[in-house]
Short mmCIF file of C-alpha atoms in Angstrom, two decimals:
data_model
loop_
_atom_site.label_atom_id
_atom_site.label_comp_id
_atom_site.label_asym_id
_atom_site.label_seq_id
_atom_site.Cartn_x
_atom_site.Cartn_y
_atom_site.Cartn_z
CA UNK V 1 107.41 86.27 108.93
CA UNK V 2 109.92 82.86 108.14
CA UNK V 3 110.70 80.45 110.55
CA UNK V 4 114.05 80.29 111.22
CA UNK V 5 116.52 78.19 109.44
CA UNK V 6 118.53 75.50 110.74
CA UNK V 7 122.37 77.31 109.17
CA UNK V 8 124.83 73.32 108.37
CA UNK V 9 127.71 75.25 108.54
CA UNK V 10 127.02 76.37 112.24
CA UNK V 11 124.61 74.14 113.58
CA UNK V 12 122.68 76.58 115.07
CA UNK V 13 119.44 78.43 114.20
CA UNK V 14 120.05 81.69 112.50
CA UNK V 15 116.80 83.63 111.18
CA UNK V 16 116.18 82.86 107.34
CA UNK V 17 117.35 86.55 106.06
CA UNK V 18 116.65 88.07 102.78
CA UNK V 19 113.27 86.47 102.20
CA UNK V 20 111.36 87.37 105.53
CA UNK V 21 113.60 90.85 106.36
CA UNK V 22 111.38 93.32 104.67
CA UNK V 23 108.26 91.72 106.16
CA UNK V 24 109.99 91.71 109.96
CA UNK V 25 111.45 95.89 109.09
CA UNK V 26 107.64 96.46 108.20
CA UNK V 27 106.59 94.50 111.79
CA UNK V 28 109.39 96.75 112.99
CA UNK V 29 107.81 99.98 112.13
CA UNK V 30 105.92 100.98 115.71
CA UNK V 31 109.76 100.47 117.32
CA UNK V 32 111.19 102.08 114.73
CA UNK V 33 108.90 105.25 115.24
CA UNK V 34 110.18 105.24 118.81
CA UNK V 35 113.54 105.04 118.10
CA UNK V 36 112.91 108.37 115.80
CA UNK V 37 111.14 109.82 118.24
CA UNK V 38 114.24 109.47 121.02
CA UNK V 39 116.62 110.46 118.23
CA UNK V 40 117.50 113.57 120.35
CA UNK V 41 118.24 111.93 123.23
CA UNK V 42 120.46 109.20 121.76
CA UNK V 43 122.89 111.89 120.25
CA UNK V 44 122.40 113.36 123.89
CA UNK V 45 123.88 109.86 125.66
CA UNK V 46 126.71 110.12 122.49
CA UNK V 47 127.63 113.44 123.85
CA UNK V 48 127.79 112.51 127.28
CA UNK V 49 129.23 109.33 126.91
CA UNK V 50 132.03 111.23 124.71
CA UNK V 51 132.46 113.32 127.68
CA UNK V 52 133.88 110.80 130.05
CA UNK V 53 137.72 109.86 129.21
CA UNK V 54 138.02 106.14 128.30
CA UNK V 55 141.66 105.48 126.92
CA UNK V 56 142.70 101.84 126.76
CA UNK V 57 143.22 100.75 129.84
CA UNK V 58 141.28 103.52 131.87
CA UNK V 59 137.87 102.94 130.59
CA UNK V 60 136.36 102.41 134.21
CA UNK V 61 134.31 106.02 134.56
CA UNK V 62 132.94 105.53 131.19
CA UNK V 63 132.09 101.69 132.09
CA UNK V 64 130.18 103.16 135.43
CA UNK V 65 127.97 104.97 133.32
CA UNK V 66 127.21 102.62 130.95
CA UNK V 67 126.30 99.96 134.10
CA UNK V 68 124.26 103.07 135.42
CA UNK V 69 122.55 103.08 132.12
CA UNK V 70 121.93 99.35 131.79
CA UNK V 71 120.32 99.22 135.38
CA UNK V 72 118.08 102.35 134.49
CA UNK V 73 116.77 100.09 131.37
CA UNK V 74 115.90 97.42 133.38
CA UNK V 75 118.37 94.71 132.36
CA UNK V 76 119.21 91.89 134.20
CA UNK V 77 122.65 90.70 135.66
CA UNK V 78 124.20 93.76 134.88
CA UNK V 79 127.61 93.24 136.16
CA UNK V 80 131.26 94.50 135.26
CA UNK V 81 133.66 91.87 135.07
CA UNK V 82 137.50 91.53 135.62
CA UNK V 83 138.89 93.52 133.07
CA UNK V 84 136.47 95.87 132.85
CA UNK V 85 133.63 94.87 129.89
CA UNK V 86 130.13 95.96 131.51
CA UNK V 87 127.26 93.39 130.56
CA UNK V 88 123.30 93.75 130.97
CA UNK V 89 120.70 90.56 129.80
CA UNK V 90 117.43 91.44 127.92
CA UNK V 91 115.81 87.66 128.71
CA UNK V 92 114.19 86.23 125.58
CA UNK V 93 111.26 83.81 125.20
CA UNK V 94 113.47 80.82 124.74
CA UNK V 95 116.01 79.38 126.71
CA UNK V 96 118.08 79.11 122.89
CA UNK V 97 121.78 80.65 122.79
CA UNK V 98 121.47 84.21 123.22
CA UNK V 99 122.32 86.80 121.03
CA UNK V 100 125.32 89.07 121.80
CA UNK V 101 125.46 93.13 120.99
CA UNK V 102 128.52 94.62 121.64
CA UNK V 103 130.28 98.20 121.23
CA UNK V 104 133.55 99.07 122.61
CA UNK V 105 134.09 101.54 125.72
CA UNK V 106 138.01 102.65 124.85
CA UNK V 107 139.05 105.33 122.38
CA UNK V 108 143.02 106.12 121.19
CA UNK V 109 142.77 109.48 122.97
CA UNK V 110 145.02 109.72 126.08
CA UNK V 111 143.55 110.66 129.51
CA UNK V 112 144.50 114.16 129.49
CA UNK V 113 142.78 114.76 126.22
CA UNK V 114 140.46 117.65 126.07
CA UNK V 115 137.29 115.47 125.14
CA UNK V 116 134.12 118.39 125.05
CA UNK V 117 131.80 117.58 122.23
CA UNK V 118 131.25 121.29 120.20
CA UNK V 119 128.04 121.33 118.29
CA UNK V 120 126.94 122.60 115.11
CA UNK V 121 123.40 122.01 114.05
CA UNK V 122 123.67 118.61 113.45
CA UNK V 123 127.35 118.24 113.47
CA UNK V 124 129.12 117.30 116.56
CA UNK V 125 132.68 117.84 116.93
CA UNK V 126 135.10 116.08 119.37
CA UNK V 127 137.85 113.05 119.97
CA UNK V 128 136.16 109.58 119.75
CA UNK V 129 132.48 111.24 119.56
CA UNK V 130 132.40 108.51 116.39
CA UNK V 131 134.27 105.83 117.68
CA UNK V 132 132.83 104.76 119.54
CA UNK V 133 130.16 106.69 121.49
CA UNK V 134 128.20 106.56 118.84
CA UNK V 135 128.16 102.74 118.91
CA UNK V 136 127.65 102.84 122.82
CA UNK V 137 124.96 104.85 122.86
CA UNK V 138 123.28 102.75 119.19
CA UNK V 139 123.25 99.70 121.77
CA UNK V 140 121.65 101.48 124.87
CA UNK V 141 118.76 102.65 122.30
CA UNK V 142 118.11 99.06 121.34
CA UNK V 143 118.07 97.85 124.89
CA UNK V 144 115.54 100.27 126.07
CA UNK V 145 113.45 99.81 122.51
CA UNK V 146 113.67 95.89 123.04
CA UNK V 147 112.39 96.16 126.38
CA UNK V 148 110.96 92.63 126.88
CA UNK V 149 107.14 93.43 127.03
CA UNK V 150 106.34 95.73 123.84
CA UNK V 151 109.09 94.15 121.92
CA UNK V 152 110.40 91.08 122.74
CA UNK V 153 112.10 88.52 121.60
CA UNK V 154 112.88 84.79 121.47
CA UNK V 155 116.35 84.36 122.46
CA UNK V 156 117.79 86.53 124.94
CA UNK V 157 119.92 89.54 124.19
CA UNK V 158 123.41 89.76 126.24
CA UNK V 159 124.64 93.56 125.35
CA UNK V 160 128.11 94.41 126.30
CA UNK V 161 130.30 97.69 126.29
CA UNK V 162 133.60 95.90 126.12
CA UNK V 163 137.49 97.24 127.20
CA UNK V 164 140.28 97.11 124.96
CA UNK V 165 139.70 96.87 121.60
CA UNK V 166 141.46 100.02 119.64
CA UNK V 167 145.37 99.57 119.32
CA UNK V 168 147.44 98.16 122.16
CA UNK V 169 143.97 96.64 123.78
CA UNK V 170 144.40 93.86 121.08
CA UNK V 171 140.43 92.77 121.77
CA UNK V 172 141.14 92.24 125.11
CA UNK V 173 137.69 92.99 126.34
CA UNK V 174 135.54 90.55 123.66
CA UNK V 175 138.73 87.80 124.30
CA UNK V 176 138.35 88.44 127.75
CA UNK V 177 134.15 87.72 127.41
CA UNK V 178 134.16 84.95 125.07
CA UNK V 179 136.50 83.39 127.19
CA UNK V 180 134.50 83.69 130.38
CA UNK V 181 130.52 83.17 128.72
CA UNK V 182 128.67 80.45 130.20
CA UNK V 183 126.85 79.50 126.61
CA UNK V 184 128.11 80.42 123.33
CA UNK V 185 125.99 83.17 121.74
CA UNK V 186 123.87 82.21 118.68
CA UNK V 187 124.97 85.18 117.01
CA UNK V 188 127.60 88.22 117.73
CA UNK V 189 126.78 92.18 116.31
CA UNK V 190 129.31 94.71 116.70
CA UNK V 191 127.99 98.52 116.75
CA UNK V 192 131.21 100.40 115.98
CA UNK V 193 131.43 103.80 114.33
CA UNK V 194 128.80 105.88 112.25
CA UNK V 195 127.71 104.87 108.90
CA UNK V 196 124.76 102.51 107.73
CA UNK V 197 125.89 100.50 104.35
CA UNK V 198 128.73 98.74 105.78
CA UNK V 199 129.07 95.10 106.86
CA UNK V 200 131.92 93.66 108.20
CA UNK V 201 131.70 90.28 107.74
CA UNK V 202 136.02 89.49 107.25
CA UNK V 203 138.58 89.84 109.99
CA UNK V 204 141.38 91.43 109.53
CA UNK V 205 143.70 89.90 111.28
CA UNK V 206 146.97 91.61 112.73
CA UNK V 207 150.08 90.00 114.61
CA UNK V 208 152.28 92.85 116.38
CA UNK V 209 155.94 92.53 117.45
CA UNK V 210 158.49 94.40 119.16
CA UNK V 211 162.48 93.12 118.05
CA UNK V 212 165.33 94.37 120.26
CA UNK V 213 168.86 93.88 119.29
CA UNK V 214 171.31 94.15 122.15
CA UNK V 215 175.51 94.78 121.94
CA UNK V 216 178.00 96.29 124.17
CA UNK V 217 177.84 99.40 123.12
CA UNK V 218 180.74 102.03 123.60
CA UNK V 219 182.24 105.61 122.50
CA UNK V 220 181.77 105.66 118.20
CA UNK V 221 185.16 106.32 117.90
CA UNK V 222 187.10 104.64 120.80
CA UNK V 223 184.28 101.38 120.60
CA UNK V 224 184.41 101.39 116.20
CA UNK V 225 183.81 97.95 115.51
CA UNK V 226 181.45 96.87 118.08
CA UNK V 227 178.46 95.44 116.45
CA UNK V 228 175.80 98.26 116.40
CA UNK V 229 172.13 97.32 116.93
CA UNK V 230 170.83 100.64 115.50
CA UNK V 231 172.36 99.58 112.23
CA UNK V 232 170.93 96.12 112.87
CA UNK V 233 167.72 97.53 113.08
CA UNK V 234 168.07 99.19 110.48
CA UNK V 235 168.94 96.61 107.95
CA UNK V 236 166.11 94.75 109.24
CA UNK V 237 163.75 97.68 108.37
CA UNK V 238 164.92 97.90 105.00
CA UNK V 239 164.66 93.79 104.58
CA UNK V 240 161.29 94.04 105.85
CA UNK V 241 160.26 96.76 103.64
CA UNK V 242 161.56 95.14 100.44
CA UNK V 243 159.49 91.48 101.21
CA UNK V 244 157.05 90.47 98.72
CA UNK V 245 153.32 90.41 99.84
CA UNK V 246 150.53 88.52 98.75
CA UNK V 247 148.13 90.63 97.40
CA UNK V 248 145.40 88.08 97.57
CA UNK V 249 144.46 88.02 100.47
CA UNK V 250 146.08 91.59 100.47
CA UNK V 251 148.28 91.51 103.57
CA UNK V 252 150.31 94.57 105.06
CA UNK V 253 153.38 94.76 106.77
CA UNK V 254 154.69 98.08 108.38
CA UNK V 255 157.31 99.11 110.32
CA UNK V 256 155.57 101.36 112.65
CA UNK V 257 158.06 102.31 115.19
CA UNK V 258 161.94 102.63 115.92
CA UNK V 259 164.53 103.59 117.87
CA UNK V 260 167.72 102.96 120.25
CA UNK V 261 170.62 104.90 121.28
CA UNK V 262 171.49 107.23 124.08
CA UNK V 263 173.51 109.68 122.55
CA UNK V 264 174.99 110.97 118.87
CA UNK V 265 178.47 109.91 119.87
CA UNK V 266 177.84 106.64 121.44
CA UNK V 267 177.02 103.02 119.98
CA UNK V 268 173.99 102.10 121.45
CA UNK V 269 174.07 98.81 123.65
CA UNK V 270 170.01 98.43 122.35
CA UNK V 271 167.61 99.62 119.66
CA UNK V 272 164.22 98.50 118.77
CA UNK V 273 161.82 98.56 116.25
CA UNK V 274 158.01 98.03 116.47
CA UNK V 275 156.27 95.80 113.04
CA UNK V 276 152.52 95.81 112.28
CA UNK V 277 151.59 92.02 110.25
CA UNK V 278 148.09 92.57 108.92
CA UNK V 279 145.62 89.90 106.70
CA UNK V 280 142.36 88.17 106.82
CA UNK V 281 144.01 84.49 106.63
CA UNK V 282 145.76 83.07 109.38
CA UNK V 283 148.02 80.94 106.87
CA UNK V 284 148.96 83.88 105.42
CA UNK V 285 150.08 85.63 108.28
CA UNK V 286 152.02 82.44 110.01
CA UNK V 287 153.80 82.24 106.73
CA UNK V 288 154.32 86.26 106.75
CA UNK V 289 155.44 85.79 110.26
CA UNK V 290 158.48 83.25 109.40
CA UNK V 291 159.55 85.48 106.94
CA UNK V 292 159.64 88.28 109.42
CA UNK V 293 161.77 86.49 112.11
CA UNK V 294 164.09 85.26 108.85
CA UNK V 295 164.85 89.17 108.49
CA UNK V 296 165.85 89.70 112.27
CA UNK V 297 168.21 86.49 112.17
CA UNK V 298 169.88 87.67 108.52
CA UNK V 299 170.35 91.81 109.76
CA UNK V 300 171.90 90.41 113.15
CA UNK V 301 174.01 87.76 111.05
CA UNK V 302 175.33 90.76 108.63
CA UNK V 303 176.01 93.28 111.80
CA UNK V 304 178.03 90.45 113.50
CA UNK V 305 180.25 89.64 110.89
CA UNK V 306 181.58 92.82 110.26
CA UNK V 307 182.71 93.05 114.13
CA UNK V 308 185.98 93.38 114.81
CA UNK V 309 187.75 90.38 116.28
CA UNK V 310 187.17 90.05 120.58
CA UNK V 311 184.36 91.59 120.78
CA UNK V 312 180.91 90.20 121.26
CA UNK V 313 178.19 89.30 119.20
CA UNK V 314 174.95 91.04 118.93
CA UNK V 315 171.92 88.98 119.75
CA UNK V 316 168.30 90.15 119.25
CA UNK V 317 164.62 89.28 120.76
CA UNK V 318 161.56 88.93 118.96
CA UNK V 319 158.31 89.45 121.27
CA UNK V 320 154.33 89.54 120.27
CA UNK V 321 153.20 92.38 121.66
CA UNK V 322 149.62 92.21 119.95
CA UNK V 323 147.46 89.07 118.07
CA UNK V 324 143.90 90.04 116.50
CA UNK V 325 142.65 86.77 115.43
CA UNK V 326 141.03 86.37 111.50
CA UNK V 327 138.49 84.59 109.65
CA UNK V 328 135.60 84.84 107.43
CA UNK V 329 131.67 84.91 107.51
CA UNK V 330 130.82 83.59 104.20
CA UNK V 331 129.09 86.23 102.45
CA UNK V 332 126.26 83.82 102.08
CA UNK V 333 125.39 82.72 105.64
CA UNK V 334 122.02 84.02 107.08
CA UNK V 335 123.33 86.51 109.03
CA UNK V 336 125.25 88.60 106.52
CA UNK V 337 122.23 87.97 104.35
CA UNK V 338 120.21 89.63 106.98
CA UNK V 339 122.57 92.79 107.44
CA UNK V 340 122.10 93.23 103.53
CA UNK V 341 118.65 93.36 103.91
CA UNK V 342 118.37 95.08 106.32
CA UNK V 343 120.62 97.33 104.57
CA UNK V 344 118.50 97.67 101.73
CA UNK V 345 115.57 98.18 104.04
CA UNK V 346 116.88 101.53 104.90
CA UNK V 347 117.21 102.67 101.79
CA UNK V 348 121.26 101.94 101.49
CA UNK V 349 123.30 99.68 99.16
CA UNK V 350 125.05 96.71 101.28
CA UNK V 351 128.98 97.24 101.12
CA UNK V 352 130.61 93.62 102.24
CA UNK V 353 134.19 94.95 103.82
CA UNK V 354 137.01 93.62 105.78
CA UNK V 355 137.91 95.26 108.76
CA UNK V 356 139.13 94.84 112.07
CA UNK V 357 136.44 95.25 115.51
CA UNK V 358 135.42 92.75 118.01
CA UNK V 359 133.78 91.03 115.81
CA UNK V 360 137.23 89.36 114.79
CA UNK V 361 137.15 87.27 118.15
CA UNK V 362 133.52 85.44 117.92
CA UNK V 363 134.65 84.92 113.84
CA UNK V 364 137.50 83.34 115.05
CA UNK V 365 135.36 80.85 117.21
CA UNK V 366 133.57 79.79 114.81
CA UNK V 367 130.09 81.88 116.12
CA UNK V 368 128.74 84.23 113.44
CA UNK V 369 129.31 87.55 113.82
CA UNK V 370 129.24 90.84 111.94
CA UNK V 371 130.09 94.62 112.34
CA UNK V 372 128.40 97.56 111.74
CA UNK V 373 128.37 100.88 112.16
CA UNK V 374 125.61 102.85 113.92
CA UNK V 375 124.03 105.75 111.69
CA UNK V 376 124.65 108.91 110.97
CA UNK V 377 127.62 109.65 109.14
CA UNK V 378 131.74 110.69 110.67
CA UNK V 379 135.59 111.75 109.66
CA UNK V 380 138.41 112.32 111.48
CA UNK V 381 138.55 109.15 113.56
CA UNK V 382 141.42 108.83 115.84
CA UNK V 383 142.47 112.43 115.35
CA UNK V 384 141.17 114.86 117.88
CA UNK V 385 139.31 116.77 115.22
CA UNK V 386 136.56 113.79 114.87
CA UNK V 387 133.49 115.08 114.07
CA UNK V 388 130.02 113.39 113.24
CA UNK V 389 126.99 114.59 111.49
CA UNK V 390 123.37 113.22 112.70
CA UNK V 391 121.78 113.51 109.55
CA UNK V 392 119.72 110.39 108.91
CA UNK V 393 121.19 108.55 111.62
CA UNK V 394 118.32 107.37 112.44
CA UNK V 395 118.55 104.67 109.88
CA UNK V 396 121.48 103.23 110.86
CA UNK V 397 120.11 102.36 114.59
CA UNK V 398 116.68 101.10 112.68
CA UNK V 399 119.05 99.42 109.98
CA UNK V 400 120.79 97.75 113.92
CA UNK V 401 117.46 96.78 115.26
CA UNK V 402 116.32 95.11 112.55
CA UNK V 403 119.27 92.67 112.38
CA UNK V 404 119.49 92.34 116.18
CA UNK V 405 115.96 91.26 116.05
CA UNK V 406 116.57 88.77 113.04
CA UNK V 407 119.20 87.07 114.79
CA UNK V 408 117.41 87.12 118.17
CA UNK V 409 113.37 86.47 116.37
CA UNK V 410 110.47 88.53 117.58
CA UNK V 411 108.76 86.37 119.76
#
């Protein structure tokens, strides 16, 4: 097996990739065989874990478990912090910057949501069994199959089941725990989803806002002429919808979200409209973002002039409600190198993609981090008719273990 590399752009050792991957996969193969062996059992813990609610915001019962689960495996310091993100240390060799293994505990379902996992042969049926119990219970496998004596390595391994990170979380689990870390981590993997080819090695990043334009208000007829924020909002809708994106970096802007008004006969003192700002380059988006607010101040300019005379203006607020940071691994630094190795390894073709996980926080550091999903292959995320099918997913949790244990080195 290669000694590791010293990476320039980082400054810290990352394992040498594509050269020595196939030779650590083949070292790999006794801990691979167990982790076939337990197959059964890790689609059990996805089924279970499925089982327990975890909206955004209310991922506590599913956190217990997980902290139940990283005791029973022996890890150290297994603690849950303030907002919720349950952590567990495999201690390496070394006392090197660990390596972090993440994989989020919230799903868009709300708490009411009838979340029992129907099964058909190898197809599993139910909301968020994909996303992202599949990933949870991926990383429990690979802390029980790196277990420190059998298979060990030479930095230590922090995993984490983190809070927050579909929607309105905005990341606020893996903000929250980079944030907080004593040492920055060598090396960050995300386990989110099913799937084995995929690498995530761009962050899309996303700026959220909420604009409110306020007025008096009044009766439509008796009030006529009192600037009217629905039509403000409106306006701004339509100016929003007719800006011209870059499509390199290809950046999205969407009006997700509106409303106002009390009543079909009555000008509405307030409306509001919700915009989604989505790219990979922060430039981009801070220049997409100036545009934006231009918009709000031109629809509440063209609403106020047509008032009639006496009666007051109508003024708007612009508030973030969400920021996902962005950034890049370059295609070409060990780690990605490793993932498409690793990737091959398995059997599967390496797709590079941009996407948006908790990986986007450690990118945004500056500490090298990927995504990637867990095996076994899924549909119908985020709708309650998410289903997942087991077949080969083995590979993807071998395909896992053999990057984690790149980036971390078999001692």
């Amino acid at each position: 097996m290669h000694a590791p590399s010293r990476d320039s752009t980082f400054g810290r050792p990352v394992y040498s990739g594509v050269i020595g991957v196939p030779e650590l996969f083949e070292r790999l193969a006794p801990a691979r065989a167990q982790l076939a062996a337990a197959d059964d059992r890790v689609v059990g813990t996805q089924i279970a874990l499925s089982e327990i609610p975890a909206p955004t915001g209310a991922e506590e019962a599913r956190g217990a478990s997980v902290a139940t689960r990283f005791r029973a495996l022996g890890l150290h310091d297994v603690r849950t912090d303030d907002v919720g993100n349950v952590t567990g240390l495999r201690r390496g060799a070394s006392n090197d910057a660990p390596v972090l293994v993440c994989a989020h505990l919230d799903t868009v379902f709300p708490i009411d949501t009838a979340v029992a996992v129907a099964r058909d042969g190898r197809q599993l049926a139910g909301p968020g069994i994909v996303d992202n119990s599949r990933g949870l219970a991926a990383m429990l496998a690979l802390a029980e199959t790196i277990d420190g004596t059998s298979l060990r390595t030479r930095r230590s391994i922090l995993f984490a089941a983190t809070v927050g990170e579909e929607g309105a979380g905005d990341l606020r689990g893996a903000k929250h725990l980079f944030a907080q870390l004593e040492r920055t981590p060598a090396a960050c993997i995300a386990l989110d989803g099913a799937g084995d080819d995929r690498i995530v090695h761009k962050a899309l990043g996303a700026r959220r806002y909420r604009v409110t334009f306020q007025g008096a208000g009044g009766h439509s007829w008796a009030s006529f002429g009192v600037p009217n924020p629905v039509h403000a909002a409106g306006a701004a809708a339509a100016k929003l919808a007719s800006l011209a994106l870059p499509r390199v970096p290809r950046t999205t802007l969407s009006v997700c979200r509106i409303g106002g008004g009390i009543s079909v006969n009555a000008i509405p003192e307030e409306a509001w409209l919700e915009i989604d700002l989505r790219s990979s380059c922060s430039a981009t988006l801070d220049g997409c973002a100036a545009e934006l607010q231009q918009c709000m101040r031109a629809a509440a300019r063209e609403e106020n002039v047509r008032r009639s005379p006496g009666t007051s203006p109508l003024t708007f607020t612009l508030t973030t409600i969400g920021h996902r940071p962005c950034g890049e691994l370059p295609r070409e630094h060990p780690l990605v190198r490793a993932a498409a190795a690793a990737t091959l390894a398995i059997g599967r073709a390496p797709e590079l993609v941009t996407a948006s996980t908790d990986a986007n926080v450690p990118i945004s550091l500056g500490v090298p981090a990927i995504a990637i999903g867990a095996g076994g292959k899924g549909g119908g995320v985020h709708t309650p008719s998410e289903w997942y099918d087991n077949t080969d997913g083995t590979l993807g949790v071998a395909r896992a273990l053999t990057v984690v244990m790149a980036a971390a080195e078999m001692a």
